[in-house]
XYZ file of C-alpha atoms in Angstrom:
760
model
C 156.775 90.750 111.293
C 155.051 88.288 109.436
C 156.350 87.894 106.049
C 154.297 89.783 103.431
C 154.260 86.945 101.190
C 153.041 84.943 103.629
C 149.910 87.876 104.065
C 149.222 87.513 100.242
C 149.034 83.897 100.203
C 146.232 83.775 102.559
C 144.139 86.050 100.091
C 141.729 84.434 97.701
C 142.466 85.616 93.706
C 139.808 88.264 93.812
C 141.828 89.697 96.944
C 145.115 89.205 95.785
C 143.974 91.265 92.446
C 142.552 94.397 94.953
C 146.014 94.139 96.505
C 148.023 94.064 93.228
C 145.891 97.146 91.319
C 147.746 100.395 92.238
C 148.308 102.065 88.981
C 144.741 102.863 88.287
C 141.445 104.140 90.361
C 140.192 100.911 92.170
C 136.241 100.175 93.299
C 136.513 97.004 95.194
C 133.048 96.023 95.398
C 133.207 93.967 99.076
C 130.156 91.596 99.168
C 129.075 90.579 102.881
C 131.628 88.790 104.786
C 133.855 88.955 102.003
C 137.070 89.658 103.835
C 137.617 93.668 103.177
C 139.669 94.519 106.131
C 142.195 92.332 105.129
C 142.789 93.605 101.777
C 142.485 96.894 102.681
C 145.140 96.642 105.362
C 147.395 94.305 103.426
C 147.272 96.669 100.258
C 148.774 99.065 102.818
C 151.315 97.097 104.040
C 152.370 96.032 100.595
C 152.016 100.223 99.521
C 154.379 100.393 102.114
C 157.292 97.457 101.528
C 157.026 96.686 97.746
C 155.755 99.771 96.770
C 158.068 101.687 98.754
C 155.420 104.792 99.836
C 156.009 106.259 103.280
C 153.235 105.784 105.604
C 152.544 109.514 106.092
C 151.899 109.546 102.454
C 149.070 106.932 102.612
C 145.847 108.520 103.990
C 142.508 105.357 105.017
C 139.095 106.574 106.039
C 136.497 104.574 106.920
C 133.072 105.315 108.585
C 133.415 104.137 112.528
C 135.723 104.856 115.022
C 136.118 101.369 115.944
C 136.732 100.338 112.402
C 139.408 103.094 112.187
C 141.148 101.314 115.303
C 140.863 98.278 113.923
C 142.505 98.626 110.546
C 145.630 100.867 112.424
C 146.227 97.386 114.676
C 146.398 94.960 112.010
C 148.598 97.226 109.457
C 151.016 97.578 112.533
C 150.702 93.987 113.100
C 151.145 92.946 109.644
C 154.575 95.668 109.545
C 155.558 95.314 113.042
C 159.403 96.505 113.497
C 158.683 99.758 111.563
C 158.423 102.649 113.825
C 157.051 104.764 111.216
C 154.002 102.611 110.879
C 152.235 105.012 113.584
C 152.523 107.476 110.535
C 149.971 106.038 108.532
C 146.488 108.912 108.345
C 143.559 106.240 109.543
C 140.426 108.408 110.221
C 137.107 108.298 109.710
C 135.971 111.106 107.632
C 134.995 113.804 110.346
C 138.681 112.446 112.052
C 140.003 113.961 109.022
C 138.178 116.719 109.328
C 139.049 117.573 112.366
C 142.587 117.115 112.105
C 142.754 118.916 108.990
C 141.015 122.087 110.452
C 142.762 122.218 113.489
C 146.119 121.867 110.978
C 144.289 124.473 108.570
C 141.283 125.883 109.875
C 142.925 129.542 110.640
C 143.557 130.267 106.995
C 139.103 130.613 106.588
C 139.200 132.189 110.119
C 138.564 129.363 112.212
C 140.381 128.983 115.494
C 142.368 125.957 116.140
C 140.396 125.492 119.305
C 137.142 125.334 117.901
C 134.972 123.171 119.967
C 132.444 120.146 118.037
C 128.562 121.326 118.475
C 126.443 117.805 118.631
C 123.039 117.744 117.568
C 121.601 118.896 121.071
C 124.427 121.994 120.796
C 123.156 122.673 117.149
C 120.077 123.038 118.216
C 120.154 125.216 121.100
C 122.683 127.465 118.867
C 119.244 127.779 116.276
C 117.382 128.653 119.236
C 119.865 131.451 120.617
C 118.905 133.240 117.194
C 115.407 133.014 117.621
C 114.343 132.671 121.062
C 110.649 132.816 120.170
C 110.645 129.522 118.621
C 110.312 126.641 121.004
C 112.778 123.866 120.240
C 110.481 121.347 119.271
C 109.685 123.837 116.932
C 112.990 124.284 115.235
C 114.469 120.410 115.534
C 113.044 119.892 112.031
C 114.378 123.293 111.040
C 117.971 122.185 112.299
C 117.610 119.141 111.324
C 117.541 119.929 107.171
C 119.570 122.277 107.594
C 122.007 119.401 108.990
C 120.713 117.570 106.078
C 121.369 120.483 103.167
C 125.128 120.509 104.604
C 125.461 116.715 104.304
C 124.954 117.670 100.551
C 127.025 119.833 100.365
C 124.341 123.103 100.539
C 125.024 126.458 101.777
C 122.432 129.368 102.637
C 123.595 131.007 99.667
C 122.778 127.947 96.952
C 119.432 126.974 95.477
C 117.898 125.277 98.019
C 114.855 124.139 95.826
C 115.413 120.573 95.809
C 114.871 120.554 99.823
C 111.818 121.872 99.133
C 112.144 124.911 101.764
C 110.532 128.301 102.087
C 112.415 131.881 102.816
C 111.919 131.484 106.267
C 113.950 128.266 106.274
C 117.171 130.316 104.345
C 116.855 132.812 106.479
C 117.284 130.229 109.690
C 119.710 128.687 107.672
C 121.996 131.737 107.734
C 121.548 133.003 111.064
C 122.503 129.667 112.278
C 125.860 129.656 109.877
C 127.087 133.561 111.041
C 125.944 132.390 114.873
C 128.440 129.805 114.422
C 130.952 131.240 112.751
C 130.841 133.735 115.414
C 131.530 131.492 118.526
C 134.134 130.089 116.098
C 132.719 126.386 116.737
C 131.659 124.002 114.070
C 128.914 121.451 113.947
C 129.365 117.905 112.425
C 128.533 118.740 108.789
C 131.702 121.599 109.531
C 133.575 119.224 110.094
C 133.704 118.294 105.837
C 132.047 121.315 104.291
C 134.224 123.729 105.960
C 137.323 120.742 104.832
C 135.546 121.845 101.109
C 136.172 125.528 102.038
C 139.737 125.099 102.480
C 140.405 123.062 99.737
C 138.351 125.393 97.374
C 139.721 128.988 98.568
C 143.769 128.378 99.276
C 145.099 126.627 96.263
C 148.803 126.484 98.018
C 147.134 124.414 101.331
C 144.864 121.851 98.249
C 148.513 121.655 96.741
C 150.141 120.554 100.360
C 147.479 117.798 100.119
C 148.159 116.610 96.567
C 151.629 116.342 97.377
C 151.251 114.788 101.094
C 148.993 112.393 100.258
C 150.055 109.849 97.380
C 147.469 106.386 97.916
C 143.896 107.209 99.371
C 141.691 104.830 100.367
C 137.784 105.300 101.742
C 136.404 101.897 103.280
C 132.813 101.452 103.664
C 132.797 104.157 100.268
C 128.606 103.117 99.988
C 127.883 105.509 103.001
C 129.490 108.491 101.770
C 127.392 111.347 101.267
C 127.507 114.613 98.824
C 129.717 116.175 100.588
C 132.239 113.657 101.474
C 131.958 112.421 98.154
C 133.153 116.409 97.103
C 135.867 115.993 99.869
C 137.426 113.409 98.578
C 136.927 114.815 94.640
C 139.152 117.496 96.107
C 141.703 115.903 98.310
C 143.027 113.757 94.901
C 145.383 115.121 92.968
C 146.913 114.087 89.459
C 149.208 111.842 90.652
C 146.966 110.436 93.848
C 145.938 106.449 93.903
C 142.451 106.317 94.919
C 141.215 102.975 95.877
C 137.303 103.253 97.588
C 135.952 99.632 98.790
C 132.422 99.067 99.699
C 129.074 97.120 98.922
C 126.115 99.074 96.970
C 123.884 96.298 98.871
C 124.614 97.142 101.912
C 124.123 100.969 102.031
C 121.410 101.668 104.710
C 122.161 105.056 105.845
C 119.903 107.173 102.784
C 117.968 108.645 106.115
C 121.231 110.907 107.560
C 121.937 111.660 104.116
C 124.241 108.323 102.284
C 124.459 108.288 98.562
C 124.388 105.594 97.057
C 125.281 106.711 93.226
C 129.109 107.551 94.829
C 129.498 103.905 94.225
C 127.663 103.295 91.753
C 129.169 106.120 89.390
C 133.076 105.468 90.613
C 133.808 104.232 86.911
C 132.060 107.352 85.686
C 133.741 109.771 88.066
C 137.511 108.402 87.721
C 137.945 107.246 84.008
C 139.799 104.060 83.500
C 138.635 102.787 86.737
C 138.578 99.032 86.856
C 136.337 97.072 89.559
C 137.413 93.852 91.641
C 134.480 92.131 93.097
C 135.253 90.097 96.281
C 132.119 87.566 95.904
C 133.304 84.797 98.465
C 132.369 85.179 102.033
C 133.723 83.763 104.955
C 130.924 84.040 107.643
C 127.335 82.464 106.081
C 126.923 79.115 105.041
C 125.098 78.991 101.649
C 121.494 78.526 103.157
C 121.769 81.633 104.282
C 124.036 83.241 101.215
C 121.199 82.096 99.211
C 118.491 83.888 101.204
C 120.420 87.096 100.670
C 121.121 86.678 97.134
C 117.690 85.944 96.406
C 116.083 88.949 97.717
C 118.573 91.449 96.872
C 118.530 90.397 93.275
C 115.449 92.449 92.844
C 116.855 96.044 93.348
C 118.221 97.528 90.134
C 120.381 100.241 91.636
C 123.214 97.348 91.790
C 126.313 95.793 90.776
C 125.830 93.327 89.840
C 127.407 90.055 92.160
C 126.378 86.751 93.649
C 127.658 86.054 97.296
C 129.005 82.238 97.797
C 130.749 80.355 99.991
C 133.068 77.581 100.728
C 131.309 77.022 103.904
C 129.026 74.051 104.195
C 125.773 74.370 103.116
C 124.000 74.581 106.775
C 120.526 73.681 107.922
C 117.414 75.675 105.943
C 116.512 79.044 107.629
C 113.266 79.282 109.434
C 110.220 81.220 108.573
C 107.855 81.408 111.135
C 104.434 83.062 111.159
C 103.562 83.982 114.606
C 100.063 85.705 116.390
C 101.927 88.408 117.607
C 104.922 90.567 119.102
C 104.035 88.139 122.664
C 104.122 84.999 120.609
C 107.146 86.469 118.831
C 109.004 86.900 121.860
C 107.741 83.553 123.491
C 108.952 81.455 120.472
C 112.179 83.098 120.292
C 112.656 82.586 124.001
C 111.893 78.762 123.660
C 114.477 78.352 121.659
C 117.663 80.530 123.225
C 116.352 79.037 127.279
C 116.515 75.719 125.511
C 120.579 75.622 124.484
C 121.257 78.703 126.518
C 123.373 79.975 123.876
C 122.723 83.145 124.603
C 125.955 84.973 123.493
C 125.991 83.527 120.744
C 122.196 85.005 119.314
C 121.036 88.442 118.603
C 117.397 89.418 117.502
C 117.242 92.366 114.875
C 114.918 94.629 114.466
C 113.416 97.629 112.611
C 112.588 99.848 115.699
C 113.706 100.600 118.908
C 109.781 99.937 120.118
C 110.235 96.575 119.248
C 112.440 96.235 121.871
C 110.092 95.833 124.771
C 108.384 92.333 123.615
C 111.608 90.994 124.099
C 112.697 92.793 126.962
C 109.916 91.827 129.161
C 109.509 88.278 127.826
C 113.374 87.657 128.470
C 112.704 89.585 132.395
C 110.417 86.906 133.082
C 112.097 83.956 132.038
C 115.180 84.699 133.539
C 117.364 85.429 129.812
C 119.557 87.547 129.975
C 120.289 90.240 127.539
C 121.771 93.181 126.503
C 120.573 96.163 123.989
C 123.010 98.194 121.707
C 121.810 101.592 121.205
C 120.647 102.624 124.283
C 121.529 105.913 126.099
C 125.116 106.540 125.698
C 127.585 107.534 128.659
C 128.183 111.312 126.716
C 124.818 111.926 126.357
C 123.566 111.494 130.040
C 122.902 115.346 131.438
C 125.341 115.002 133.987
C 128.433 113.946 131.782
C 127.121 116.820 129.067
C 127.087 119.537 132.216
C 130.439 118.615 132.874
C 132.115 118.609 129.087
C 130.302 121.891 128.831
C 132.728 123.342 131.149
C 135.148 121.915 129.623
C 133.809 123.015 126.565
C 134.028 126.692 127.482
C 137.649 126.263 129.095
C 138.935 125.696 125.362
C 136.542 128.102 123.772
C 135.534 131.463 125.927
C 133.407 132.254 123.437
C 130.919 128.898 123.288
C 127.570 130.695 124.306
C 125.914 127.381 124.177
C 128.047 125.731 126.826
C 127.813 129.021 128.598
C 124.020 129.368 128.665
C 123.944 125.558 129.923
C 125.890 126.115 133.094
C 126.340 129.947 134.080
C 123.154 129.135 135.888
C 123.556 125.728 136.649
C 123.314 124.880 139.258
C 121.201 127.966 139.980
C 123.587 130.628 141.115
C 121.146 133.475 140.477
C 121.964 134.246 136.989
C 118.267 133.621 135.334
C 116.994 134.893 131.243
C 117.266 138.879 132.623
C 120.568 138.350 133.936
C 122.146 136.093 130.839
C 120.634 138.967 128.569
C 122.315 141.399 130.533
C 125.779 140.105 129.806
C 125.790 139.144 126.370
C 124.771 142.666 125.824
C 128.080 143.252 126.305
C 129.691 140.752 123.530
C 130.540 143.369 120.579
C 132.377 145.184 123.360
C 134.756 142.041 124.793
C 134.678 140.872 120.915
C 132.371 137.904 122.199
C 134.084 136.385 125.145
C 131.774 135.636 127.656
C 134.429 135.578 130.587
C 134.958 139.547 129.521
C 131.257 139.605 129.221
C 130.991 138.628 132.575
C 133.746 140.582 133.904
C 131.807 144.017 132.371
C 128.620 142.850 133.670
C 129.923 143.004 137.419
C 131.779 145.955 137.218
C 129.128 147.890 135.962
C 126.765 146.884 137.983
C 123.910 145.556 135.665
C 122.818 142.918 137.419
C 120.814 142.289 140.093
C 122.781 141.510 143.972
C 122.634 137.818 143.830
C 123.429 137.688 140.202
C 126.454 139.748 140.199
C 127.744 137.790 142.951
C 126.725 134.360 140.990
C 128.642 135.820 138.166
C 131.636 136.551 140.084
C 131.678 133.521 141.760
C 131.672 131.620 138.167
C 134.120 134.376 136.763
C 136.989 133.737 139.344
C 136.087 129.889 139.203
C 137.269 129.727 135.185
C 140.186 132.499 135.843
C 141.619 130.245 138.784
C 140.696 126.861 136.286
C 142.244 128.281 133.176
C 146.094 128.719 135.521
C 145.679 125.033 136.536
C 145.503 124.592 133.045
C 148.651 126.791 131.948
C 150.304 124.869 134.985
C 150.028 121.217 133.742
C 147.122 120.435 136.043
C 144.175 118.895 133.901
C 142.734 116.356 136.081
C 142.906 118.940 139.044
C 141.389 121.032 136.854
C 138.260 118.826 135.798
C 137.616 117.924 139.443
C 137.720 121.933 140.061
C 135.603 123.047 138.149
C 133.167 119.920 138.717
C 133.518 120.621 142.579
C 133.469 124.586 142.316
C 130.577 124.965 139.746
C 128.372 123.086 142.821
C 127.409 120.404 140.283
C 128.863 117.680 142.409
C 127.020 118.450 145.361
C 124.015 119.149 143.218
C 124.140 115.649 141.545
C 125.385 113.875 144.761
C 122.195 114.894 146.182
C 119.788 113.604 143.319
C 121.741 109.747 143.872
C 120.805 110.093 147.843
C 117.279 111.101 146.624
C 117.081 108.519 143.626
C 119.708 105.840 144.469
C 121.779 106.595 141.157
C 125.152 106.550 139.854
C 125.831 110.201 138.657
C 128.265 111.411 140.694
C 130.174 108.013 139.852
C 130.195 109.119 136.402
C 131.269 112.157 137.339
C 134.621 110.544 138.434
C 134.242 108.139 135.442
C 134.901 111.668 133.106
C 137.571 113.102 135.535
C 139.431 109.607 135.423
C 139.685 109.445 131.427
C 141.241 112.372 130.937
C 144.059 111.467 133.476
C 145.547 109.338 129.774
C 145.759 112.280 127.893
C 148.143 115.322 128.229
C 148.309 117.451 130.821
C 147.680 120.377 128.661
C 145.325 122.440 126.596
C 146.158 120.753 123.868
C 145.615 116.687 125.987
C 142.679 118.628 126.727
C 141.776 119.371 123.145
C 142.156 116.480 122.005
C 140.349 114.358 124.458
C 137.096 116.398 123.619
C 137.331 115.993 120.234
C 137.609 112.634 120.306
C 134.879 111.944 122.966
C 133.023 114.388 120.182
C 134.051 112.016 117.329
C 133.280 109.091 119.164
C 130.963 108.838 122.533
C 131.212 105.686 122.844
C 135.394 105.857 124.245
C 134.242 107.471 127.457
C 133.204 106.206 130.536
C 130.917 102.985 128.438
C 131.166 99.332 128.381
C 130.435 98.167 125.023
C 126.962 96.216 125.474
C 128.188 93.850 123.198
C 130.631 93.132 125.732
C 128.295 91.485 128.750
C 126.622 87.675 128.935
C 123.374 87.661 127.210
C 120.706 87.612 124.077
C 121.848 90.865 122.167
C 118.542 92.797 120.987
C 119.677 95.211 118.275
C 118.210 97.123 115.185
C 119.457 96.146 112.091
C 121.187 99.912 111.078
C 123.022 99.397 114.174
C 124.280 95.716 112.929
C 126.387 97.030 110.377
C 130.030 94.916 111.008
C 128.936 92.822 113.497
C 127.908 89.036 113.212
C 126.790 86.412 115.239
C 125.986 82.710 114.953
C 122.097 82.801 115.213
C 120.387 85.869 113.994
C 116.783 86.368 114.860
C 114.811 88.827 112.303
C 111.509 90.055 113.796
C 108.831 92.001 112.519
C 108.631 91.228 108.772
C 105.721 92.654 108.062
C 104.570 95.666 105.617
C 104.268 98.992 107.154
C 107.192 98.081 109.404
C 109.218 96.417 107.459
C 109.363 97.651 104.749
C 107.803 100.871 106.605
C 104.541 102.607 106.037
C 106.644 105.866 104.875
C 107.907 103.939 102.177
C 106.996 105.786 98.718
C 109.469 105.269 96.106
C 111.323 102.780 94.222
C 114.470 104.357 95.951
C 112.568 103.652 99.178
C 111.760 100.238 98.807
C 114.757 99.455 97.673
C 116.919 100.920 100.884
C 115.009 98.732 102.842
C 115.823 95.166 100.992
C 119.005 96.456 101.545
C 118.556 96.565 105.007
C 116.941 93.372 104.936
C 120.302 91.906 103.405
C 122.132 93.339 105.929
C 120.220 91.895 108.816
C 120.704 88.136 107.208
C 124.012 88.394 106.336
C 124.753 89.152 109.774
C 124.111 85.270 110.738
C 126.988 82.734 110.420
C 124.955 79.474 110.931
C 120.994 79.965 111.626
C 119.249 82.119 110.411
C 115.298 82.666 112.021
C 112.386 85.124 110.312
C 109.470 86.273 111.953
C 105.907 87.415 110.973
C 103.383 88.212 113.219
C 99.685 88.995 111.992
C 98.614 91.475 114.792
C 101.601 93.745 116.446
C 100.996 96.776 119.088
C 103.317 99.235 118.746
C 103.153 102.843 120.836
C 99.870 101.195 122.225
C 98.150 100.877 118.661
C 97.482 97.002 117.423
C 97.293 96.823 113.153
C 97.018 93.815 111.177
C 99.699 93.756 108.608
C 100.731 91.551 104.988
C 103.801 89.577 105.963
C 106.713 91.608 104.772
C 106.446 92.029 100.526
C 110.365 90.201 100.933
C 109.168 86.936 102.234
C 107.419 86.607 98.837
C 110.764 87.353 97.066
C 112.556 84.162 98.495
C 111.547 80.573 97.207
C 109.926 78.574 99.330
C 112.116 75.958 98.726
C 114.806 77.605 100.560
C 112.905 77.496 104.103
C 111.373 75.495 106.819
C 108.331 77.243 107.143
C 106.262 77.420 110.203
C 102.963 78.172 111.538
C 99.898 79.689 108.949
C 100.532 82.867 106.812
C 97.392 85.379 107.821
C 94.571 85.575 105.129
C 94.638 81.283 104.622
C 92.070 79.188 104.794
C 93.855 76.596 106.902
C 93.176 77.992 110.182
C 94.896 80.698 112.716
C 93.712 84.486 112.001
C 92.739 83.368 108.470
C 90.067 80.428 109.347
C 87.056 80.471 108.047
C 85.614 77.056 108.978
C 83.112 78.060 110.757
C 80.062 79.554 109.510
C 77.920 81.015 111.630
C 78.273 83.667 114.185
C 77.143 81.820 117.368
C 79.400 78.899 116.308
C 82.456 81.745 116.601
C 81.078 82.969 120.047
C 80.907 79.876 121.566
C 84.813 79.141 120.399
C 85.828 82.647 121.282
C 84.201 82.025 125.129
C 85.273 79.122 125.557
C 88.960 80.173 124.799
C 90.503 79.164 128.367
C 93.427 81.157 129.678
C 95.566 78.274 131.045
C 98.887 77.113 129.001
C 99.688 73.197 127.394
C 102.795 72.995 125.835
C 101.096 72.054 122.802
C 100.149 75.707 122.162
C 101.447 79.188 123.117
C 99.367 82.029 123.357
C 99.314 85.702 122.484
C 97.992 88.693 123.615
C 94.677 88.328 122.890
C 94.606 84.918 124.755
C 93.540 83.141 121.719
C 95.322 79.585 121.252
C 97.596 78.930 118.445
C 99.252 75.761 117.333
C 103.241 75.963 117.790
C 104.978 72.806 115.451
C 107.929 74.391 116.457
C 110.849 76.565 114.196
C 112.175 72.865 112.621
C 109.016 71.690 111.475
C 107.345 71.395 107.966
C 103.924 73.492 106.614
C 103.198 74.706 102.979
C 103.630 78.629 101.974
C 100.987 80.484 101.173
C 99.661 83.786 99.208
C 97.688 86.200 100.975
C 94.723 86.137 100.414
C 91.683 89.188 100.252
C 89.039 88.409 102.854
C 86.882 91.337 101.372
C 85.460 93.082 98.263
C 84.417 96.649 98.364
C 81.538 98.354 96.262
C 82.591 100.914 93.972
C 82.142 103.835 95.923
C 81.296 102.089 99.206
C 83.786 101.313 102.260
C 84.378 98.094 102.979
C 83.488 98.582 106.510
C 81.471 101.953 107.623
C 82.150 103.732 110.733
C 79.632 102.453 113.101
C 79.347 99.041 111.548
C 79.987 96.030 114.759
C 81.927 93.002 113.766
C 83.183 90.202 115.651
C 86.723 88.771 115.319
C 88.133 85.159 116.632
C 90.551 86.866 118.973
C 88.668 89.820 120.035
C 85.158 89.067 120.361
C 82.543 91.659 119.067
C 83.185 95.399 118.687
C 82.306 98.593 116.673
C 84.260 100.706 114.021
C 85.190 103.754 115.050
C 86.909 105.305 112.854
C 87.808 105.050 109.132
C 90.546 106.342 107.043
C 93.307 105.942 103.599
C 96.376 104.768 103.759
C 97.445 105.055 99.607
C 94.553 103.280 98.238
C 94.564 101.203 101.269
C 91.180 101.420 103.531
C 92.372 101.192 107.141
C 89.879 101.250 110.128
C 89.736 101.005 113.996
C 88.144 99.179 115.964
C 86.599 99.379 119.355
C 85.506 95.982 120.963
C 83.415 95.690 123.933
C 86.069 94.211 125.793
C 87.807 97.494 126.098
C 90.958 97.130 123.384
C 91.333 99.225 120.138
C 93.192 97.971 117.005
C 93.505 98.621 113.136
C 93.228 96.639 110.402
C 93.509 96.901 106.552
C 89.962 96.107 105.495
C 90.377 94.195 102.675
C 92.144 91.854 104.675
C 91.271 92.126 108.245
C 89.955 89.229 109.807
C 86.242 90.076 110.921
C 83.030 89.463 110.285
C 80.071 91.481 110.115
C 77.215 91.481 112.326
C 73.689 93.075 111.197
C 74.141 92.628 107.286
C 75.973 93.800 104.769
């Protein structure tokens, strides 16, 4: 075992202070790359070795299974040789909820064999309550229900803050009643029903207060209102509470994360102490200065300043490019030159932006990996097989029953299913009992009856196999006897896919679990809580440039980072309305920049096509918050009078037409080409250039549009065209132009690099 003193000696002064403070509620503000995991794990080891706290009395909660597993491993290494070290309860919030509810859920009427519904399952359950609605109509309702539950709200509460009507409350209530009826939970329930248990059963809350004398929460800035409430119930009068996080990295507001939880911690826990971890061990000082210069503009934050003892490093690069193809070409040129593919990552705001990079990299022969693509767990064939297993553990699971009772087709259509479900009250909600009654009372057609009998016999045999400890054989039996194996084998033959291999991977994964109902429940629970644990190689383990959204980069770091798409209305996005929205977007920028260890490239395009539409946007306002002296700038900022899209040097339309028509599609070593075919000067990221302020090109006359519908215009890049639509986006006039070459593009009128044809 590593000596504890040696571990303490490796900590800096602030980290050591965080480990040694164990008498007051503690807020550890851990800046990006400041070694917070080392602090948490050392604090756990110190509590066990020096404070004498038994491991089973320590609860550590984080937000990803990967982080929880890493913490378990580190604590195990620090306390190597202690047989009780695995008694530490190191979990995610949702994993803790599942553990807690399986242990005590019966106290509030929840069977310990409950299934955890994912978003699709929850939507299917809501749809079963309202069969006259289509799923696409119910999807926004289900999302709002989940949002309400993440805020700790039920259908009996005042939901005025959600701006909903009586129909929503009626649907919310019906969904909740149905969920309780089938005996399952959704993700939000893992928190909400745990709160219910603690609030209604005082003896269980007292047990929790006795059980856990130390509670630590990692990534506290990502907690939502319900998790905040749960934590408050878990902490007893003598419980030591420590939360670790960084308000500057709170970027999951769209999921319900509430940055106020970490901002208000000193108010919630009197006598709380705050320790700031500001020394960064990841990035160069130049990169940190970029991050600091932007994030300091947020008002809703704890004051802190990242610094590092690392070398200063080279200046980060800012490049103004023509469009998304030029952006992809420039990045491809850099990574292909030194072939440091595995050390490079491209970060973007939306998944749609990956297309240009994927296309360019395929052409250039550059290996890449897209993080965040369809997970193994989400594939149709895997969901089907899992539905069979979920139904085996809970025979009241109507969602998975409906998914599989007629897949593959066995003559049990919607009408026959209604007939079967009508026996619900008589069968006490047990779906296999309903099947039995339906076959015995002749309520089905001959074909449906035979299909129902086969399905019933299959499950009766599977239950016996599971009771006899034949878990793997039982899973294979269900997949084969249900017809799934033959069904997907035929699809593989027709489409050259590997669906049967995925089914095989699922069965193989079961072999590492105890061959019993308990083993199956554990497998299904772990899979529900962390879908990446099954049948899928982590794409980050493959070779190639990483393509990833900014949200997905939390906890990751790369030697070289390209932050693409730095344009207003993309980043920050069009939906940004309030100061809170802007501060959230600024935090996302901060997270993106601080993923870089050594090299940082920022890119802003003059034009961008996403989902088939081209728009001309202002460079991101976050670029204006960076001191120009911190950057090496390449390219001409849109709207300037020095060339590029802002070029105004030629006064006659005829000369512009000549220049446009003479543009050659051939490429040269001194220029690169965007989607329009218009040349742009490429100096390379290392060249020096001035940074410019965006220039308004057109001024409106009061009461008149800048570009009325029907106005003919000329563009350097696209030639002649005509304005076909006009709309207002806030206080900005936005027009759509159809050019005579067939292209349609969108512009913000006052910044549009267009010349009117035919007078004002």
